[in-house]
PDB file of C-alpha atoms and ligand atoms in Angstrom:
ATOM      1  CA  UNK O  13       0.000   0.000   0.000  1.00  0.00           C
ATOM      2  CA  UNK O  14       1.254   3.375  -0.799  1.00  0.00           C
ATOM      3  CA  UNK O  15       1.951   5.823   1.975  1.00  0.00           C
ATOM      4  CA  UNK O  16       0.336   9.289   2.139  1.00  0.00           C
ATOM      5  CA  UNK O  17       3.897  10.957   2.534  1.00  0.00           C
ATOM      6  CA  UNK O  18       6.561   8.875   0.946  1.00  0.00           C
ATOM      7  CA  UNK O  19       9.373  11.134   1.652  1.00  0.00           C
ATOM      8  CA  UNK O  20       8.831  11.116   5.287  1.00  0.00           C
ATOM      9  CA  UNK O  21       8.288   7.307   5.450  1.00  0.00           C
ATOM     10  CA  UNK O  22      11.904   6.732   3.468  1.00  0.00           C
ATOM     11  CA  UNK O  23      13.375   9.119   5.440  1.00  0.00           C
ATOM     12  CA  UNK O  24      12.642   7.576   8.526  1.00  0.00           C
ATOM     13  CA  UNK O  25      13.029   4.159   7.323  1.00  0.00           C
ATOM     14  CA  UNK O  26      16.480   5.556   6.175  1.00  0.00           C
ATOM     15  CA  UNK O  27      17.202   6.410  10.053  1.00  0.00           C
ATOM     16  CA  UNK O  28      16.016   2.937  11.378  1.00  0.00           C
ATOM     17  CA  UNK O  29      18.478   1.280   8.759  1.00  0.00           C
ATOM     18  CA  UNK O  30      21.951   0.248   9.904  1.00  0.00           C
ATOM     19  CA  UNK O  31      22.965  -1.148   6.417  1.00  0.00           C
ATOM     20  CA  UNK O  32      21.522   0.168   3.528  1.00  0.00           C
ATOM     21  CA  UNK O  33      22.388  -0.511  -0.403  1.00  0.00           C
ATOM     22  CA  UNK O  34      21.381   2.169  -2.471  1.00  0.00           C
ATOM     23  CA  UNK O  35      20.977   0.517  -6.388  1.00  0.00           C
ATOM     24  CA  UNK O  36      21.603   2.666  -9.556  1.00  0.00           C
ATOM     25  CA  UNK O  37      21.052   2.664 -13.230  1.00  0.00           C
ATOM     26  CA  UNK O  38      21.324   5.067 -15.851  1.00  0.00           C
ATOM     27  CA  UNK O  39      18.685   7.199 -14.192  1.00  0.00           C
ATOM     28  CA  UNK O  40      20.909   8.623 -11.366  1.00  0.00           C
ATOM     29  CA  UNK O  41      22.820  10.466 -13.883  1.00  0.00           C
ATOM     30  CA  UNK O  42      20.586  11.573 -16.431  1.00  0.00           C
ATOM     31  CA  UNK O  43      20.649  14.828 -14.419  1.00  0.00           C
ATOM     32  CA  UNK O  44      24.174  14.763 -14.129  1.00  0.00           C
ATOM     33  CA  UNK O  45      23.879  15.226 -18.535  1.00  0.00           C
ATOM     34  CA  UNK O  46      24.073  11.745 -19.408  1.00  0.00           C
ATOM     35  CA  UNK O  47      21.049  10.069 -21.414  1.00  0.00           C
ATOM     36  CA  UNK O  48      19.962   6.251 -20.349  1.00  0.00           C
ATOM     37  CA  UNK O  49      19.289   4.145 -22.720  1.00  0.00           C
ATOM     38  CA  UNK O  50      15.392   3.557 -22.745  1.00  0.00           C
ATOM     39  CA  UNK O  51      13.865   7.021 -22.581  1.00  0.00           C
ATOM     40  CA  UNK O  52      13.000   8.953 -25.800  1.00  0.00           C
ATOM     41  CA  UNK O  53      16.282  10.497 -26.862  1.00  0.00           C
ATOM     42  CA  UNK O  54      18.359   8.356 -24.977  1.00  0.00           C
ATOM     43  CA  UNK O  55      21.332   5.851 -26.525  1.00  0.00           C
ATOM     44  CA  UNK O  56      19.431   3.434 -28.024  1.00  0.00           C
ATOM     45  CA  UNK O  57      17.494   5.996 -30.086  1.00  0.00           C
ATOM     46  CA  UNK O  58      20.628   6.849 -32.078  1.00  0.00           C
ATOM     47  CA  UNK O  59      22.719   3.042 -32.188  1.00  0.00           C
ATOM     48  CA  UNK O  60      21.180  -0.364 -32.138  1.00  0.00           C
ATOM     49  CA  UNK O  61      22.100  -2.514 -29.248  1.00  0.00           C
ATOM     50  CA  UNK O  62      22.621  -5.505 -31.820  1.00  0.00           C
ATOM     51  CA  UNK O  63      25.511  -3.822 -33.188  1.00  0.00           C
ATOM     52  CA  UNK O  64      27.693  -3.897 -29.784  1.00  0.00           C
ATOM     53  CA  UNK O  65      26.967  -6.871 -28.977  1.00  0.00           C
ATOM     54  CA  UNK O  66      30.049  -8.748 -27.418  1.00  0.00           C
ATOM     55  CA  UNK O  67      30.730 -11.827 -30.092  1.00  0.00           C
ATOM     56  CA  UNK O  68      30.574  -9.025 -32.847  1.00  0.00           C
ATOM     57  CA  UNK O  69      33.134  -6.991 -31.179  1.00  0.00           C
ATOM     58  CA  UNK O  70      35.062 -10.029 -31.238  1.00  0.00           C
ATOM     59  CA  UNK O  71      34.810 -11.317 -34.505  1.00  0.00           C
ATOM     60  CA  UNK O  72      34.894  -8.329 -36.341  1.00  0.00           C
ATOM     61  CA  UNK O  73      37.363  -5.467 -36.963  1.00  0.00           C
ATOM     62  CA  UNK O  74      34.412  -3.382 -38.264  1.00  0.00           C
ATOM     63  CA  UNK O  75      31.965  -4.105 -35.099  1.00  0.00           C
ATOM     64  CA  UNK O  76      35.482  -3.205 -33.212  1.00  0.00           C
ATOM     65  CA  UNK O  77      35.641   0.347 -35.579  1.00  0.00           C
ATOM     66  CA  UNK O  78      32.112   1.376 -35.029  1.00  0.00           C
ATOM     67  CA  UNK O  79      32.294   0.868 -30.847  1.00  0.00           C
ATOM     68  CA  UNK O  80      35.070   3.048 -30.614  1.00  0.00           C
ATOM     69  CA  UNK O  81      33.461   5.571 -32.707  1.00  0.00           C
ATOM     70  CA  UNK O  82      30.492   5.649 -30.307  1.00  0.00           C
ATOM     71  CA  UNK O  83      32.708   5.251 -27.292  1.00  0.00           C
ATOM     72  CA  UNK O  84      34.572   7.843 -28.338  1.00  0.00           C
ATOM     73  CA  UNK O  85      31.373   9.992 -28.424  1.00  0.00           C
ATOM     74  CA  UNK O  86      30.394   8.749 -24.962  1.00  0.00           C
ATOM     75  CA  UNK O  87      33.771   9.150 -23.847  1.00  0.00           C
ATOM     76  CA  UNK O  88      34.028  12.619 -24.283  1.00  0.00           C
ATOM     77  CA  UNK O  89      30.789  13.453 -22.559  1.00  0.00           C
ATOM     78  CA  UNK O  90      31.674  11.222 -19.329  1.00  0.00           C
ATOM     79  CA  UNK O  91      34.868  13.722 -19.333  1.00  0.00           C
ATOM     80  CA  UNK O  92      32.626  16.330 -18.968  1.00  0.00           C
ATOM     81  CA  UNK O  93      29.492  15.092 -16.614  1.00  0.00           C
ATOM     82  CA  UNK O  94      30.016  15.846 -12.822  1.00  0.00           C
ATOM     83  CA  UNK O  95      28.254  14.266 -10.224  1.00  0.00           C
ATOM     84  CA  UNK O  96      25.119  15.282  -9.036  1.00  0.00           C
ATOM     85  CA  UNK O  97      22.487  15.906  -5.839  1.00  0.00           C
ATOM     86  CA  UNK O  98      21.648  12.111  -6.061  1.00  0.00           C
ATOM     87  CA  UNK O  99      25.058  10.918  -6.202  1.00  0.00           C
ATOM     88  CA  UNK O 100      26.228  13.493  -3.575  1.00  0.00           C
ATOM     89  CA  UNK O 101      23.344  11.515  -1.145  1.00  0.00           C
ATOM     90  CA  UNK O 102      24.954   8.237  -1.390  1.00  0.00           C
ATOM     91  CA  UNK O 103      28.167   9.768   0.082  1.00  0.00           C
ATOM     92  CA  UNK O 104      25.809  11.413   2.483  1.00  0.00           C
ATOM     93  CA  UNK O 105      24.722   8.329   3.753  1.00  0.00           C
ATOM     94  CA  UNK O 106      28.076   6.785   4.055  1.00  0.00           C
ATOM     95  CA  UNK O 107      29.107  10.270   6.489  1.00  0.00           C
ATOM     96  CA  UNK O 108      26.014   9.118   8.469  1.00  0.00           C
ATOM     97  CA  UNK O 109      27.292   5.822   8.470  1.00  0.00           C
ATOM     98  CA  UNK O 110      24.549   4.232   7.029  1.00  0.00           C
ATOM     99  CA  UNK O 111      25.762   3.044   3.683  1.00  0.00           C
ATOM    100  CA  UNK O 112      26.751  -0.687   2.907  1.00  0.00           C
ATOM    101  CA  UNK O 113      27.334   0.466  -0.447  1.00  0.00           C
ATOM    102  CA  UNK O 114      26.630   1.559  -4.256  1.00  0.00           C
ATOM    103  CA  UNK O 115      25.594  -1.489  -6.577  1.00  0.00           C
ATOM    104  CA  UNK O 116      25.442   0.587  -9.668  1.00  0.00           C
ATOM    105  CA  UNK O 117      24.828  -0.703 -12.992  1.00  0.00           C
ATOM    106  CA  UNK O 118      26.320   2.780 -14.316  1.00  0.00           C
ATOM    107  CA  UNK O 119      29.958   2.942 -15.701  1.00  0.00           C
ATOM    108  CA  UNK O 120      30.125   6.699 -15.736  1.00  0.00           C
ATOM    109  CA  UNK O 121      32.520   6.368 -12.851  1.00  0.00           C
ATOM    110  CA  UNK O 122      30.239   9.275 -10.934  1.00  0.00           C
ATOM    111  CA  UNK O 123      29.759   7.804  -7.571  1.00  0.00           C
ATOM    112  CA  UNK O 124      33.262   7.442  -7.010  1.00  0.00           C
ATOM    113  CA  UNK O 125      33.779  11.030  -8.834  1.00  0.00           C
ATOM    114  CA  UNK O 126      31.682  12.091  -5.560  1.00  0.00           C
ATOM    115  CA  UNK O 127      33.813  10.733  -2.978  1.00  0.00           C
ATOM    116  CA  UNK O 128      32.559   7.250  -2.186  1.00  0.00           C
ATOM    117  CA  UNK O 129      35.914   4.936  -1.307  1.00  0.00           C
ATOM    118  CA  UNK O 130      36.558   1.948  -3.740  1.00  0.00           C
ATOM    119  CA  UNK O 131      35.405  -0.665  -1.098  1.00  0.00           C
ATOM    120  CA  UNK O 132      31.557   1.348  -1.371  1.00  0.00           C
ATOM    121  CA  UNK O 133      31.446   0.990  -5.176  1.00  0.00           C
ATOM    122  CA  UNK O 134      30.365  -2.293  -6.924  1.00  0.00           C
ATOM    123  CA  UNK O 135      30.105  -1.506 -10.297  1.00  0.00           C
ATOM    124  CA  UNK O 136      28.582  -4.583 -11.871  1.00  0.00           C
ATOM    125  CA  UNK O 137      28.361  -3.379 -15.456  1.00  0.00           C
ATOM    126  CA  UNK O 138      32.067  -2.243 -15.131  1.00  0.00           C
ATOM    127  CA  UNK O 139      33.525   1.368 -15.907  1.00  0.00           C
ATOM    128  CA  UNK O 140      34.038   3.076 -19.074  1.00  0.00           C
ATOM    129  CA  UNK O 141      37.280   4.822 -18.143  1.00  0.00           C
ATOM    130  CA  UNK O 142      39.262   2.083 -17.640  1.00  0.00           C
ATOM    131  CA  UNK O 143      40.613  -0.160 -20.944  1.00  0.00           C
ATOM    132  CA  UNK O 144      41.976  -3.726 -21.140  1.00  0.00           C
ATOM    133  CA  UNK O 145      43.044  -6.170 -22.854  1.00  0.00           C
ATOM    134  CA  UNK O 146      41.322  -9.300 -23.657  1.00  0.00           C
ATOM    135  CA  UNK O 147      44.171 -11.450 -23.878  1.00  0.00           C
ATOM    136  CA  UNK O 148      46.679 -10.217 -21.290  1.00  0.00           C
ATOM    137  CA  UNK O 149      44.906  -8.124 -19.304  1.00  0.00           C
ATOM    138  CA  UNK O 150      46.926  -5.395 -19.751  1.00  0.00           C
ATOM    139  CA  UNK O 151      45.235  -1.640 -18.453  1.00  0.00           C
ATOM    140  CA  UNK O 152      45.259   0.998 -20.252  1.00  0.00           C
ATOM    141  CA  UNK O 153      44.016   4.396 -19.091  1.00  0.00           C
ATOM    142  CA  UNK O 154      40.754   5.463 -21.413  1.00  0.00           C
ATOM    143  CA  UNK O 155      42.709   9.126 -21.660  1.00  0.00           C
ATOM    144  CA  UNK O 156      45.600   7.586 -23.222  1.00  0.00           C
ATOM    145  CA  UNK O 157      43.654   5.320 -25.610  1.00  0.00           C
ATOM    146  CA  UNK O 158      41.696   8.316 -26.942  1.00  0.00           C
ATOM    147  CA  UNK O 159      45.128   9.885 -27.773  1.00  0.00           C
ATOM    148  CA  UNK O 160      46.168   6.976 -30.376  1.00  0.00           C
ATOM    149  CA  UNK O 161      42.126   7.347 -31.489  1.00  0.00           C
ATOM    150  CA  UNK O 162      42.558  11.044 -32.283  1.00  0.00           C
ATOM    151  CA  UNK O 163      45.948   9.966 -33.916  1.00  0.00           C
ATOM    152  CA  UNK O 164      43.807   7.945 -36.506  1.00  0.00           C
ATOM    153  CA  UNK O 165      44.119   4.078 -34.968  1.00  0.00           C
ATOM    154  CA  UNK O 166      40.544   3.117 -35.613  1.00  0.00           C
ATOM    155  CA  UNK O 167      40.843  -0.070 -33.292  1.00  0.00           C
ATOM    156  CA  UNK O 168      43.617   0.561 -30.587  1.00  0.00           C
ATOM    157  CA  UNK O 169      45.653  -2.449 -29.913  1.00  0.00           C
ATOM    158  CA  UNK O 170      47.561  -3.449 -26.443  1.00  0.00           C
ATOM    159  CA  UNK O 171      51.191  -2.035 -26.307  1.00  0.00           C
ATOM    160  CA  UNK O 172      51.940  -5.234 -24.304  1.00  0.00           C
ATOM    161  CA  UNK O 173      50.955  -7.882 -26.386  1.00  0.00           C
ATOM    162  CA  UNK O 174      49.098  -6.739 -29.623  1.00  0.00           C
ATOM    163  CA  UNK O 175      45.859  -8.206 -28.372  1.00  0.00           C
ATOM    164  CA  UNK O 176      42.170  -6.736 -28.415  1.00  0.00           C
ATOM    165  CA  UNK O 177      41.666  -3.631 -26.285  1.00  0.00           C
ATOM    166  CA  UNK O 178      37.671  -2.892 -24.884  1.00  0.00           C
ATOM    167  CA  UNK O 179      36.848  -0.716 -22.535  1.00  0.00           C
ATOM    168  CA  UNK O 180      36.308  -2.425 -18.967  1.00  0.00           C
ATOM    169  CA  UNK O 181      32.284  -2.801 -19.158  1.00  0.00           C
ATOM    170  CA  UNK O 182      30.100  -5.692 -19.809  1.00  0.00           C
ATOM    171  CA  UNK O 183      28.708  -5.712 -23.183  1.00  0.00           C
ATOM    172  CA  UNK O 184      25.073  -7.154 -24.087  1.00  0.00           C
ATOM    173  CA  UNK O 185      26.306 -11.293 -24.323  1.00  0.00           C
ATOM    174  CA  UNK O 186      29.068 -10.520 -21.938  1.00  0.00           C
ATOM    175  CA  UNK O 187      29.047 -12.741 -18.756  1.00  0.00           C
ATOM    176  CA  UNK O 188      28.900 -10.858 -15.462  1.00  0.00           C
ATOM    177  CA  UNK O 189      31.878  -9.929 -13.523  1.00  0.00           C
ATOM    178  CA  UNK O 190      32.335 -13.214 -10.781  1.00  0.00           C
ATOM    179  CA  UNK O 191      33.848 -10.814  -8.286  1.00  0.00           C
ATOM    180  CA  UNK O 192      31.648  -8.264  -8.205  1.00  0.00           C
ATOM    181  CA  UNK O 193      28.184 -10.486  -8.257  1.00  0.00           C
ATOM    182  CA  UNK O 194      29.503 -12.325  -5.547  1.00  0.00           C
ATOM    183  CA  UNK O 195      30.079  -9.174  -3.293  1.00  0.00           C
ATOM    184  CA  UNK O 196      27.010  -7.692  -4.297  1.00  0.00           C
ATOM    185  CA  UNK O 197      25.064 -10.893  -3.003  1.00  0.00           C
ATOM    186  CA  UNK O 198      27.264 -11.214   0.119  1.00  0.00           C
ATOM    187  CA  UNK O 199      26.531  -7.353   0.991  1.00  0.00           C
ATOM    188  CA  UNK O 200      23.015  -7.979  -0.042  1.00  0.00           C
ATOM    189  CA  UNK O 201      22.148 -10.543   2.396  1.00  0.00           C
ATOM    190  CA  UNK O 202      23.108  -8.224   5.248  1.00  0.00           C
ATOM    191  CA  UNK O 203      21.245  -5.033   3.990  1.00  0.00           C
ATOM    192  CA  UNK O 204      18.310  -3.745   6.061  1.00  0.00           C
ATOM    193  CA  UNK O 205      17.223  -1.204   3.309  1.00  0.00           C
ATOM    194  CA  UNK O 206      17.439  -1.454  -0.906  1.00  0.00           C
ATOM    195  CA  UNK O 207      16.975   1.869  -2.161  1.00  0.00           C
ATOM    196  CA  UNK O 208      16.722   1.221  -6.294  1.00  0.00           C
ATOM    197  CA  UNK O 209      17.263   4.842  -8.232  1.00  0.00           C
ATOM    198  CA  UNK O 210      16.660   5.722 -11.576  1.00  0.00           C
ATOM    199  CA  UNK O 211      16.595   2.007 -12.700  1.00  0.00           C
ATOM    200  CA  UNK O 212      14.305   0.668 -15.235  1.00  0.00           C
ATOM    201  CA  UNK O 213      14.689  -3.302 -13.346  1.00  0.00           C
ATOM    202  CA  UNK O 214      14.373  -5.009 -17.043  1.00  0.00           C
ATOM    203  CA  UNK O 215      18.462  -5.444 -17.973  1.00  0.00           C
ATOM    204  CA  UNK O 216      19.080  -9.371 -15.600  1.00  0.00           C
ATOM    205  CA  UNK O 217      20.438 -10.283 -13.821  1.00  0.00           C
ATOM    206  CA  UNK O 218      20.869  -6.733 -12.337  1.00  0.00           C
ATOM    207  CA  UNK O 219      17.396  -6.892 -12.277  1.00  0.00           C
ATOM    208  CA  UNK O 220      16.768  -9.960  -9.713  1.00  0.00           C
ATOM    209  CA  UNK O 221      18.727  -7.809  -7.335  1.00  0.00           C
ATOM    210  CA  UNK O 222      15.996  -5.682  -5.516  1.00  0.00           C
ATOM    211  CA  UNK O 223      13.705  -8.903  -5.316  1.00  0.00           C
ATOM    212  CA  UNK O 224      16.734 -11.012  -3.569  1.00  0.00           C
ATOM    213  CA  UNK O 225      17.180  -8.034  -1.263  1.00  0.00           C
ATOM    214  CA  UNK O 226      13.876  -8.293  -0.118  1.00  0.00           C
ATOM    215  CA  UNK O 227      14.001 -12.260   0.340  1.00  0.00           C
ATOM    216  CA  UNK O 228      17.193 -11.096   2.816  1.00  0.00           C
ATOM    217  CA  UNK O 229      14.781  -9.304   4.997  1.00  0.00           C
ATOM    218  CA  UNK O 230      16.023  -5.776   3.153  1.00  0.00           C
ATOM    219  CA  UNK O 231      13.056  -3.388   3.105  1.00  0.00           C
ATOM    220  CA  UNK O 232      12.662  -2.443  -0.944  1.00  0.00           C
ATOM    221  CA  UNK O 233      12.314   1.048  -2.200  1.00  0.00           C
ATOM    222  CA  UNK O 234      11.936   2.087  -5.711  1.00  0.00           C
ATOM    223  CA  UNK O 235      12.416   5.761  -6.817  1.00  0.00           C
ATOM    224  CA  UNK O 236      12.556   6.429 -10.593  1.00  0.00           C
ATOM    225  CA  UNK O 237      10.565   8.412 -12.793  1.00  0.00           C
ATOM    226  CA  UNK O 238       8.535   5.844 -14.645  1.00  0.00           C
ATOM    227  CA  UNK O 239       7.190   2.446 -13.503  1.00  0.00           C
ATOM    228  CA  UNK O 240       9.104  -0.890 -12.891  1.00  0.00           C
ATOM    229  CA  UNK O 241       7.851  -4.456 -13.020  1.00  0.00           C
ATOM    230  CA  UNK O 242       9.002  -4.915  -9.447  1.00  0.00           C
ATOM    231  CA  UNK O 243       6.955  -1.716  -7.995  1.00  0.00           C
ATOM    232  CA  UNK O 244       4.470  -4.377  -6.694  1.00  0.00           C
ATOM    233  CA  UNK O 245       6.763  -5.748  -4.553  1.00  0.00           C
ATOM    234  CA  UNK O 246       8.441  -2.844  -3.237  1.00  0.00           C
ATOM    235  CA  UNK O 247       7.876  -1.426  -0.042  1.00  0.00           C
ATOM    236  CA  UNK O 248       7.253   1.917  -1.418  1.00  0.00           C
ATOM    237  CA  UNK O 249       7.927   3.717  -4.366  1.00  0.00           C
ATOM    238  CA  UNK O 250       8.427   6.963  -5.575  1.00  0.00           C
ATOM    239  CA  UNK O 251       7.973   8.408  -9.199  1.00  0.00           C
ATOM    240  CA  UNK O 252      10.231  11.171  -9.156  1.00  0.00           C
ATOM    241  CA  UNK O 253      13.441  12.576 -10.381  1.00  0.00           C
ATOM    242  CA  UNK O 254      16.442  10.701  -8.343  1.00  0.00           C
ATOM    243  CA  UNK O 255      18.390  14.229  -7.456  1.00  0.00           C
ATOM    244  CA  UNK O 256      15.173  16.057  -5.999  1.00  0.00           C
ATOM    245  CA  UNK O 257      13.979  13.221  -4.164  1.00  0.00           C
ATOM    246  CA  UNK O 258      17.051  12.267  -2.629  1.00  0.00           C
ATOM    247  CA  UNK O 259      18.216  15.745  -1.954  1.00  0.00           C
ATOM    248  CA  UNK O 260      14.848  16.311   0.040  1.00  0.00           C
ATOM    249  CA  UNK O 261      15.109  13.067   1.471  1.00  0.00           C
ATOM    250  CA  UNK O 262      18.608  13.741   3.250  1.00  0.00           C
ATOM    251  CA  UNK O 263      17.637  16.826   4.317  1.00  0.00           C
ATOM    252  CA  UNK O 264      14.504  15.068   6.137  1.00  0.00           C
ATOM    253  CA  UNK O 265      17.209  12.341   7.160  1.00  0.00           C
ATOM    254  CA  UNK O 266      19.215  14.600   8.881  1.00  0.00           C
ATOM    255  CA  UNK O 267      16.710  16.873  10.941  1.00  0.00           C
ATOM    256  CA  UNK O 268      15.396  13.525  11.854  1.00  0.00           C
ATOM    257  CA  UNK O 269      18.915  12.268  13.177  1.00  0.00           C
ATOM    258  CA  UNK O 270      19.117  15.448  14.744  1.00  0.00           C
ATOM    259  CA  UNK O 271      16.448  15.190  17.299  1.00  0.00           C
TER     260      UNK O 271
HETATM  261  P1  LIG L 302      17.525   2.315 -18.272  1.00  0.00           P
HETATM  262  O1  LIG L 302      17.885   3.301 -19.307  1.00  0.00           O
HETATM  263  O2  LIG L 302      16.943   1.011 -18.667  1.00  0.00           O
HETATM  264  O3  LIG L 302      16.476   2.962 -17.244  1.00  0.00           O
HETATM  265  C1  LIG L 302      16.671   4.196 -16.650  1.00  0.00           C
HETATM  266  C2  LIG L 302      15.437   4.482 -15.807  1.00  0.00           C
HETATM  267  O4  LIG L 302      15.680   5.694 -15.121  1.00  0.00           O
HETATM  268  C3  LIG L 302      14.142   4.658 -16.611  1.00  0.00           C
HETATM  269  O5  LIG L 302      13.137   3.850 -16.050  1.00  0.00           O
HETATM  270  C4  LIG L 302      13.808   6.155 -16.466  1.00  0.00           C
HETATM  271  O6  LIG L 302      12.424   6.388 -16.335  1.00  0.00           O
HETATM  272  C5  LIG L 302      14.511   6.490 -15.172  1.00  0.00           C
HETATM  273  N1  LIG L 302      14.979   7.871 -15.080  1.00  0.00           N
HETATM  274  C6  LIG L 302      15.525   8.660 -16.045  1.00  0.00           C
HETATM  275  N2  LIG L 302      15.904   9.843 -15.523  1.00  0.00           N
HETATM  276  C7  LIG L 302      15.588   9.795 -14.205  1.00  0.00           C
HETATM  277  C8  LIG L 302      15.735  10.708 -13.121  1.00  0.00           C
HETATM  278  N3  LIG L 302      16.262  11.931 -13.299  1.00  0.00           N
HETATM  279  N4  LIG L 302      15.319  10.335 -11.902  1.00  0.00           N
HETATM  280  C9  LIG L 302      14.744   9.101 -11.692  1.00  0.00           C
HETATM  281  N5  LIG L 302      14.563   8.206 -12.679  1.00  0.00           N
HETATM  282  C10 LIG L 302      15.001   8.539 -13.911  1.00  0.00           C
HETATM  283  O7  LIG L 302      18.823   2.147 -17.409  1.00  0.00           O
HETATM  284  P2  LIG L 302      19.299   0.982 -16.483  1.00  0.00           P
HETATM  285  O8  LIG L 302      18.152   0.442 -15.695  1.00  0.00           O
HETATM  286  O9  LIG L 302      20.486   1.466 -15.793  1.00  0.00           O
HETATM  287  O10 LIG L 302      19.764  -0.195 -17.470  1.00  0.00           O
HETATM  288  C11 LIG L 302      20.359  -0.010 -18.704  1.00  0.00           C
HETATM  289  C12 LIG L 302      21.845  -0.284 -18.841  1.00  0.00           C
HETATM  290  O11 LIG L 302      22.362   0.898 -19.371  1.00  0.00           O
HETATM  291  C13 LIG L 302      22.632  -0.524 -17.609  1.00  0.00           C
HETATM  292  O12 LIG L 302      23.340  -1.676 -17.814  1.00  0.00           O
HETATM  293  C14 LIG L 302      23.647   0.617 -17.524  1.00  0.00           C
HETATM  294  O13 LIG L 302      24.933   0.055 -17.359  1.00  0.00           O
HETATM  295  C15 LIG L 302      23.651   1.209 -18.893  1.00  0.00           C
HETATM  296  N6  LIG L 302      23.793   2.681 -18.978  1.00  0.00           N
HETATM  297  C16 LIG L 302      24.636   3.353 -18.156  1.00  0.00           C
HETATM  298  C17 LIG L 302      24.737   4.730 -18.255  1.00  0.00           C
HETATM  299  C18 LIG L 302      25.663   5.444 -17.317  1.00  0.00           C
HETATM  300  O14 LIG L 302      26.694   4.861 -16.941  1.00  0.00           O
HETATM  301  N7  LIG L 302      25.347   6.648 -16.916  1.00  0.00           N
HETATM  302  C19 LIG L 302      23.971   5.437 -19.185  1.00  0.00           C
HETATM  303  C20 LIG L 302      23.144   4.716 -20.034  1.00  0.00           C
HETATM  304  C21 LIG L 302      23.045   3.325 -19.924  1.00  0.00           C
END
């Protein structure tokens, strides 16, 4: 049942909590300047999903030429994004010592951008501003990759070894990161609160997260702008934008804390 003031009943639910995971997709930083990929005008609008996916990137040079064309494009605007009043909460939370951590499906690199430490970050789709190599692992910074793009290397190689560079995230066909998955579910059985931002809950297995939460004992709240197949389940939900919710829900958090 939906409560008459849902701020106020996060807020304090965000008090009670000892351990909370906050959850984010694309949505947290749409305000921040960067599109997601299912609203009108976002990614997937203007390059088809089919075309990136990861056996293509592998088997051909030309699948290889046309990612790094768009990440070059996406590249450039992650250089220029900063973080913003939603991503600034999560770090708020961790001062109040409630935070267990970030599980973001975002590789924009923005939570850590706003001060969260590496060991409150589990980025489960991986982070565009890191490169490697698919043979021997080899990192490359993203900044010095760029420079042999602009230089005219359509598909950057690794200095190490020759093999195929990609940028650290998980591409559709792409298993999961082990590491990270198995964190996240550690960390998620001993959350008392799942807050799920800006997330549309249809990209899995990301998507059985909020749902496994909740079979933990986690309380489950949704806040993104448009409706989620899991909103019957939740504990609450909020249709709102990510940054003014949270910012108003922090600022409830602390009088609260206060008192
Ligand atoms: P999505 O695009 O499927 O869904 C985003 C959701 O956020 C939508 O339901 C939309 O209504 C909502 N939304 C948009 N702006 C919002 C706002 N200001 N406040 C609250 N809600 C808002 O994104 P997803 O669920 O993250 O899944 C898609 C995949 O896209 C993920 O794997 C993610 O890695 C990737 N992605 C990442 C970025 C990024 O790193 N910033 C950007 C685009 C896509």
């Amino acid at each position: 049942m939906q409560e008459s003031n849902p701020i106020e009943t996060v807020s304090e639910w965000i008090a009670q909590a000892k351990r909370i995971i906050v959850f984010t997709g694309a949505g947290v930083s749409t305000e921040s300047g960067i599109p997601d990929f299912r609203s009108a005008g976002g990614l997937w609008d203007r390059y088809d999903p089919d075309e990136f996916r990861f056996r293509r990137f592998l088997e051909s040079e030309e699948a290889r030429k046309k990612y790094w064309k768009m990440h070059t494009e996406i590249y450039e605007l992650f250089t220029k994004v900063r973080p913003n009043v939603a991503h600034e909460a999560c770090v708020e939370l961790d001062r109040l010592e409630k935070l267990e951590c970030v599980i973001t499906q975002n590789v924009d690199n923005l939570h850590t951008e706003a001060g969260l430490a590496p060991d409150k970050v589990i980025e489960i789709h991986g982070n565009a501003l890191q490169v490697g190599c698919l043979e021997c692992d080899a990192r490359h910074p993203r900044a010095e990759v760029q420079e042999w793009l602009d230089a005219g290397e359509e598909v950057p190689l690794c200095r190490k070894c020759g093999g195929i560079l990609k940028p650290r995230t998980i591409s559709f066909g792409q298993g999961m990161p082990v590491e990270e998955m198995q964190e996240s579910e550690a960390r998620m059985k001993r959350c008392d609160l799942f807050i799920v931002i800006g997330s549309s809950l249809v990209v899995y297995p990301a998507a059985d997260m909020p749902l496994y939460a909740k079979a933990s004992g986690a309380r489950l709240v949704i806040i993104n702008m448009t409706p989620t197949p899991f909103d019957e389940q939740a504990d609450l939900v909020i249709y709102g934008k990510a940054g003014d919710s949270m910012g108003k829900i922090l600022e409830r958090v602390k009088q609260i804390l206060a008192n």
